[in-house]
């Protein structure tokens, strides 16, 4: 099972303890995003991730009544060593963090990390509230927080917002302007320079054709559209191509 590090350990050490064989300067961790419809569909897609040597999966609940905790357990019964994170779109960020006390998932990804670009430096952020909730439930999985993320309030200076987010999460997770749309490489580079070695991930628009543009900038890619044959099904050939282009 993935290593769980103390919460007071630096984010870089926490990330590296899990993805120890990944050097972000050359090869990001590749995490497939499974849009869950039911247990069998999730297990089928997790098998594709295993077969194509991806580094893990994120299961997303779209409010269709799926029990992600039970589905994660079923995936781990098939693949005991697989890294399995969750994204609970049906819950607020603080409620999702509280739920982690029961699910104990390897990672939690939220679209809104609570770092409002309009709140001046030095003033209270919702992210600080999330951080307190996380500490109270002692959730030790990796926390991926959406920052300068799609459909959030526009951040004129993503680098500044990212810098502030380093205090509150393990992995800063950004995106392009919409689902399936690639993030601007200049934006990613500016965020990388701002956060120095704090883990940085991107969660939209990654494909086998453009992974070479960002693989030395980000630590992880969360990818669905670029490796799927449909909204709910991973495509084995596209997964293999992404792995090959990312690691060659």
Short mmCIF file of C-alpha atoms in Angstrom, two decimals:
data_model
loop_
_atom_site.label_atom_id
_atom_site.label_comp_id
_atom_site.label_asym_id
_atom_site.label_seq_id
_atom_site.Cartn_x
_atom_site.Cartn_y
_atom_site.Cartn_z
CA UNK A 1 0.00 0.00 0.00
CA UNK A 2 1.18 3.60 -0.58
CA UNK A 3 3.16 5.19 2.21
CA UNK A 4 1.30 7.62 4.51
CA UNK A 5 3.59 10.37 5.76
CA UNK A 6 3.07 12.63 8.81
CA UNK A 7 1.14 15.81 8.07
CA UNK A 8 4.00 17.96 9.35
CA UNK A 9 6.36 16.55 6.74
CA UNK A 10 7.10 18.82 3.74
CA UNK A 11 4.82 18.24 0.77
CA UNK A 12 7.71 17.28 -1.48
CA UNK A 13 8.77 14.51 0.90
CA UNK A 14 5.18 13.29 1.20
CA UNK A 15 4.79 13.14 -2.58
CA UNK A 16 8.17 11.50 -3.16
CA UNK A 17 7.47 8.88 -0.51
CA UNK A 18 4.55 7.69 -2.64
CA UNK A 19 5.96 8.19 -6.15
CA UNK A 20 9.58 7.50 -5.24
CA UNK A 21 10.55 6.35 -8.72
CA UNK A 22 9.28 9.52 -10.40
CA UNK A 23 11.57 12.49 -11.02
CA UNK A 24 9.33 15.42 -12.01
CA UNK A 25 12.16 16.90 -14.09
CA UNK A 26 11.83 14.05 -16.57
CA UNK A 27 8.74 11.93 -15.85
CA UNK A 28 5.50 12.95 -14.12
CA UNK A 29 3.27 10.45 -12.35
CA UNK A 30 0.37 9.52 -14.64
CA UNK A 31 -2.95 9.17 -12.83
CA UNK A 32 -5.96 8.06 -14.89
CA UNK A 33 -9.28 9.66 -14.01
CA UNK A 34 -12.18 7.19 -13.90
CA UNK A 35 -15.65 8.73 -14.17
CA UNK A 36 -17.42 6.12 -12.09
CA UNK A 37 -20.81 4.73 -13.07
CA UNK A 38 -20.74 1.47 -11.08
CA UNK A 39 -18.34 -0.99 -9.48
CA UNK A 40 -17.80 -3.18 -12.52
CA UNK A 41 -17.02 -0.21 -14.75
CA UNK A 42 -14.53 1.14 -12.19
CA UNK A 43 -12.80 -2.22 -11.80
CA UNK A 44 -12.64 -2.66 -15.58
CA UNK A 45 -10.95 0.70 -16.03
CA UNK A 46 -8.58 0.11 -13.13
CA UNK A 47 -7.48 -3.07 -14.91
CA UNK A 48 -6.64 -0.99 -17.98
CA UNK A 49 -4.55 1.32 -15.81
CA UNK A 50 -2.65 -1.66 -14.42
CA UNK A 51 -2.17 -3.27 -17.83
CA UNK A 52 -0.76 -0.07 -19.34
CA UNK A 53 1.52 0.72 -16.37
CA UNK A 54 -0.10 3.93 -15.20
CA UNK A 55 0.90 5.12 -11.73
CA UNK A 56 -2.58 5.16 -10.20
CA UNK A 57 -6.19 6.22 -10.66
CA UNK A 58 -8.58 8.86 -9.37
CA UNK A 59 -12.23 7.78 -9.10
CA UNK A 60 -14.76 10.60 -9.51
CA UNK A 61 -18.33 10.53 -8.22
CA UNK A 62 -20.69 12.62 -10.36
CA UNK A 63 -23.51 12.46 -7.83
CA UNK A 64 -25.01 9.27 -9.26
CA UNK A 65 -25.18 7.49 -5.90
CA UNK A 66 -21.97 5.47 -6.21
CA UNK A 67 -20.30 4.46 -2.95
CA UNK A 68 -16.73 5.47 -3.78
CA UNK A 69 -15.35 4.01 -0.57
CA UNK A 70 -16.79 0.58 -1.41
CA UNK A 71 -15.66 0.86 -5.03
CA UNK A 72 -12.14 1.78 -3.96
CA UNK A 73 -12.07 -1.30 -1.71
CA UNK A 74 -13.19 -3.48 -4.63
CA UNK A 75 -10.42 -2.09 -6.86
CA UNK A 76 -7.84 -2.73 -4.14
CA UNK A 77 -9.11 -6.29 -3.73
CA UNK A 78 -8.21 -6.78 -7.41
CA UNK A 79 -4.96 -4.80 -7.24
CA UNK A 80 -3.65 -4.47 -3.66
CA UNK A 81 -0.74 -2.18 -4.56
CA UNK A 82 -2.60 0.28 -6.79
CA UNK A 83 -2.68 3.96 -5.78
CA UNK A 84 -6.38 4.95 -5.68
CA UNK A 85 -7.51 8.52 -5.03
CA UNK A 86 -11.03 9.94 -4.88
CA UNK A 87 -12.77 13.10 -6.07
CA UNK A 88 -16.19 13.58 -4.47
CA UNK A 89 -17.90 16.17 -6.64
CA UNK A 90 -21.11 15.68 -4.68
CA UNK A 91 -19.53 17.00 -1.46
CA UNK A 92 -18.08 20.31 -0.35
CA UNK A 93 -14.33 20.35 0.21
CA UNK A 94 -14.56 20.22 4.00
CA UNK A 95 -17.16 17.43 3.88
CA UNK A 96 -14.97 15.49 1.45
CA UNK A 97 -12.04 15.85 3.85
CA UNK A 98 -14.19 14.59 6.73
CA UNK A 99 -15.30 11.62 4.62
CA UNK A 100 -11.65 10.67 4.19
CA UNK A 101 -11.62 9.66 7.86
CA UNK A 102 -13.80 6.73 6.74
CA UNK A 103 -12.46 6.07 3.24
CA UNK A 104 -8.76 6.62 4.04
CA UNK A 105 -8.11 6.95 0.29
CA UNK A 106 -4.56 7.34 -0.99
CA UNK A 107 -5.42 10.77 -2.39
CA UNK A 108 -8.19 13.36 -2.27
CA UNK A 109 -8.65 15.73 -5.20
CA UNK A 110 -10.93 18.76 -4.93
CA UNK A 111 -11.66 21.25 -7.70
CA UNK A 112 -11.70 24.22 -5.31
CA UNK A 113 -8.72 24.48 -2.99
CA UNK A 114 -10.08 27.61 -1.32
CA UNK A 115 -7.37 30.04 -2.47
CA UNK A 116 -9.43 32.97 -3.76
CA UNK A 117 -7.38 35.16 -6.16
CA UNK A 118 -9.24 38.28 -5.00
CA UNK A 119 -8.35 37.88 -1.31
CA UNK A 120 -5.23 39.97 -0.55
CA UNK A 121 -2.11 38.39 0.88
CA UNK A 122 -2.23 38.18 4.65
CA UNK A 123 -6.01 37.83 4.87
CA UNK A 124 -7.88 34.69 5.85
CA UNK A 125 -8.43 32.07 3.16
CA UNK A 126 -10.99 29.27 3.01
CA UNK A 127 -8.00 27.00 2.40
CA UNK A 128 -6.95 27.54 6.00
CA UNK A 129 -10.33 26.22 7.14
CA UNK A 130 -9.89 23.14 4.96
CA UNK A 131 -6.42 22.65 6.41
CA UNK A 132 -7.84 22.67 9.94
CA UNK A 133 -10.49 20.10 9.02
CA UNK A 134 -7.83 17.88 7.51
CA UNK A 135 -5.74 18.11 10.66
CA UNK A 136 -8.76 17.32 12.86
CA UNK A 137 -9.57 14.12 10.97
CA UNK A 138 -5.85 13.28 10.61
CA UNK A 139 -6.21 12.50 6.91
CA UNK A 140 -2.73 11.46 5.72
CA UNK A 141 -3.36 10.71 2.06
CA UNK A 142 -2.09 13.18 -0.54
CA UNK A 143 -4.31 16.24 -0.85
CA UNK A 144 -4.63 17.61 -4.42
CA UNK A 145 -6.19 21.10 -4.29
CA UNK A 146 -7.59 22.89 -7.34
CA UNK A 147 -5.78 26.22 -7.81
CA UNK A 148 -6.29 28.55 -10.80
CA UNK A 149 -8.58 25.73 -11.89
CA UNK A 150 -11.20 25.52 -14.63
CA UNK A 151 -14.51 27.23 -13.86
CA UNK A 152 -13.03 28.98 -10.82
CA UNK A 153 -12.84 32.74 -10.56
CA UNK A 154 -10.19 33.93 -13.02
CA UNK A 155 -6.73 34.31 -11.49
CA UNK A 156 -4.86 37.17 -13.16
CA UNK A 157 -1.64 35.96 -11.54
CA UNK A 158 -1.74 32.13 -11.24
CA UNK A 159 1.83 32.11 -9.92
CA UNK A 160 0.89 34.24 -6.92
CA UNK A 161 -2.16 32.10 -6.13
CA UNK A 162 -0.07 28.94 -6.43
CA UNK A 163 2.57 30.34 -4.08
CA UNK A 164 -0.08 30.98 -1.42
CA UNK A 165 -1.52 27.49 -1.89
CA UNK A 166 1.73 25.78 -0.91
CA UNK A 167 0.80 26.28 2.76
CA UNK A 168 -2.40 24.26 2.52
CA UNK A 169 -2.03 21.23 0.27
CA UNK A 170 0.34 18.48 -0.80
CA UNK A 171 -0.20 18.92 -4.53
CA UNK A 172 -1.30 22.08 -6.33
CA UNK A 173 -3.62 20.98 -9.12
CA UNK A 174 -4.33 23.39 -11.99
CA UNK A 175 -5.97 23.06 -15.39
CA UNK A 176 -6.77 24.65 -18.71
CA UNK A 177 -9.89 26.81 -19.19
CA UNK A 178 -12.24 23.83 -19.52
CA UNK A 179 -12.60 20.06 -19.59
CA UNK A 180 -10.34 18.55 -22.24
CA UNK A 181 -8.58 21.88 -22.85
CA UNK A 182 -4.84 22.02 -22.33
CA UNK A 183 -3.33 24.40 -19.80
CA UNK A 184 -1.13 27.15 -21.21
CA UNK A 185 2.49 26.02 -20.92
CA UNK A 186 3.59 29.52 -19.88
CA UNK A 187 1.06 29.41 -17.03
CA UNK A 188 2.41 26.06 -15.85
CA UNK A 189 6.00 27.29 -16.06
CA UNK A 190 5.18 30.43 -14.05
CA UNK A 191 3.45 28.34 -11.38
CA UNK A 192 6.39 25.94 -11.25
CA UNK A 193 8.85 28.78 -10.72
CA UNK A 194 6.62 30.28 -8.02
CA UNK A 195 6.22 27.10 -5.98
CA UNK A 196 9.82 25.90 -6.51
CA UNK A 197 9.80 22.18 -5.61
CA UNK A 198 6.26 21.97 -4.18
CA UNK A 199 4.38 19.24 -6.11
CA UNK A 200 2.39 20.57 -9.08
CA UNK A 201 -0.18 18.70 -11.17
CA UNK A 202 -2.29 19.48 -14.20
CA UNK A 203 -5.76 18.01 -14.74
CA UNK A 204 -7.06 18.83 -18.19
CA UNK A 205 -6.13 18.53 -21.84
CA UNK A 206 -3.15 16.17 -21.49
CA UNK A 207 -2.69 13.88 -24.51
CA UNK A 208 0.01 11.63 -25.93
CA UNK A 209 0.71 14.40 -28.45
CA UNK A 210 1.38 17.20 -25.94
CA UNK A 211 2.79 15.42 -22.88
CA UNK A 212 6.33 16.25 -24.03
CA UNK A 213 5.59 19.98 -23.60
CA UNK A 214 4.87 19.69 -19.87
CA UNK A 215 6.57 16.55 -18.59
CA UNK A 216 9.54 18.49 -17.21
CA UNK A 217 7.28 21.09 -15.54
CA UNK A 218 4.68 19.11 -13.57
CA UNK A 219 4.97 16.28 -11.07
CA UNK A 220 1.71 14.59 -12.02
CA UNK A 221 -0.91 14.55 -14.76
CA UNK A 222 -4.53 13.66 -14.02
CA UNK A 223 -5.92 12.57 -17.33
CA UNK A 224 -9.21 11.28 -18.73
CA UNK A 225 -10.28 12.82 -22.06
CA UNK A 226 -6.86 12.36 -23.66
CA UNK A 227 -6.81 8.60 -22.99
CA UNK A 228 -10.51 7.70 -23.20
CA UNK A 229 -12.61 6.19 -25.96
CA UNK A 230 -15.72 7.62 -24.27
CA UNK A 231 -16.54 9.63 -21.15
CA UNK A 232 -16.46 6.51 -18.99
CA UNK A 233 -13.97 4.17 -20.68
CA UNK A 234 -10.18 4.28 -20.79
CA UNK A 235 -8.66 3.37 -24.15
CA UNK A 236 -5.76 0.91 -23.67
CA UNK A 237 -3.92 2.04 -26.81
CA UNK A 238 -4.10 5.72 -25.88
CA UNK A 239 -2.95 4.88 -22.35
CA UNK A 240 0.07 3.04 -23.75
CA UNK A 241 0.87 5.92 -26.06
CA UNK A 242 0.75 8.43 -23.21
CA UNK A 243 3.03 6.29 -21.06
CA UNK A 244 5.44 5.81 -23.95
CA UNK A 245 5.59 9.51 -24.83
CA UNK A 246 5.91 10.55 -21.20
CA UNK A 247 8.69 8.12 -20.32
CA UNK A 248 10.69 7.73 -23.51
#
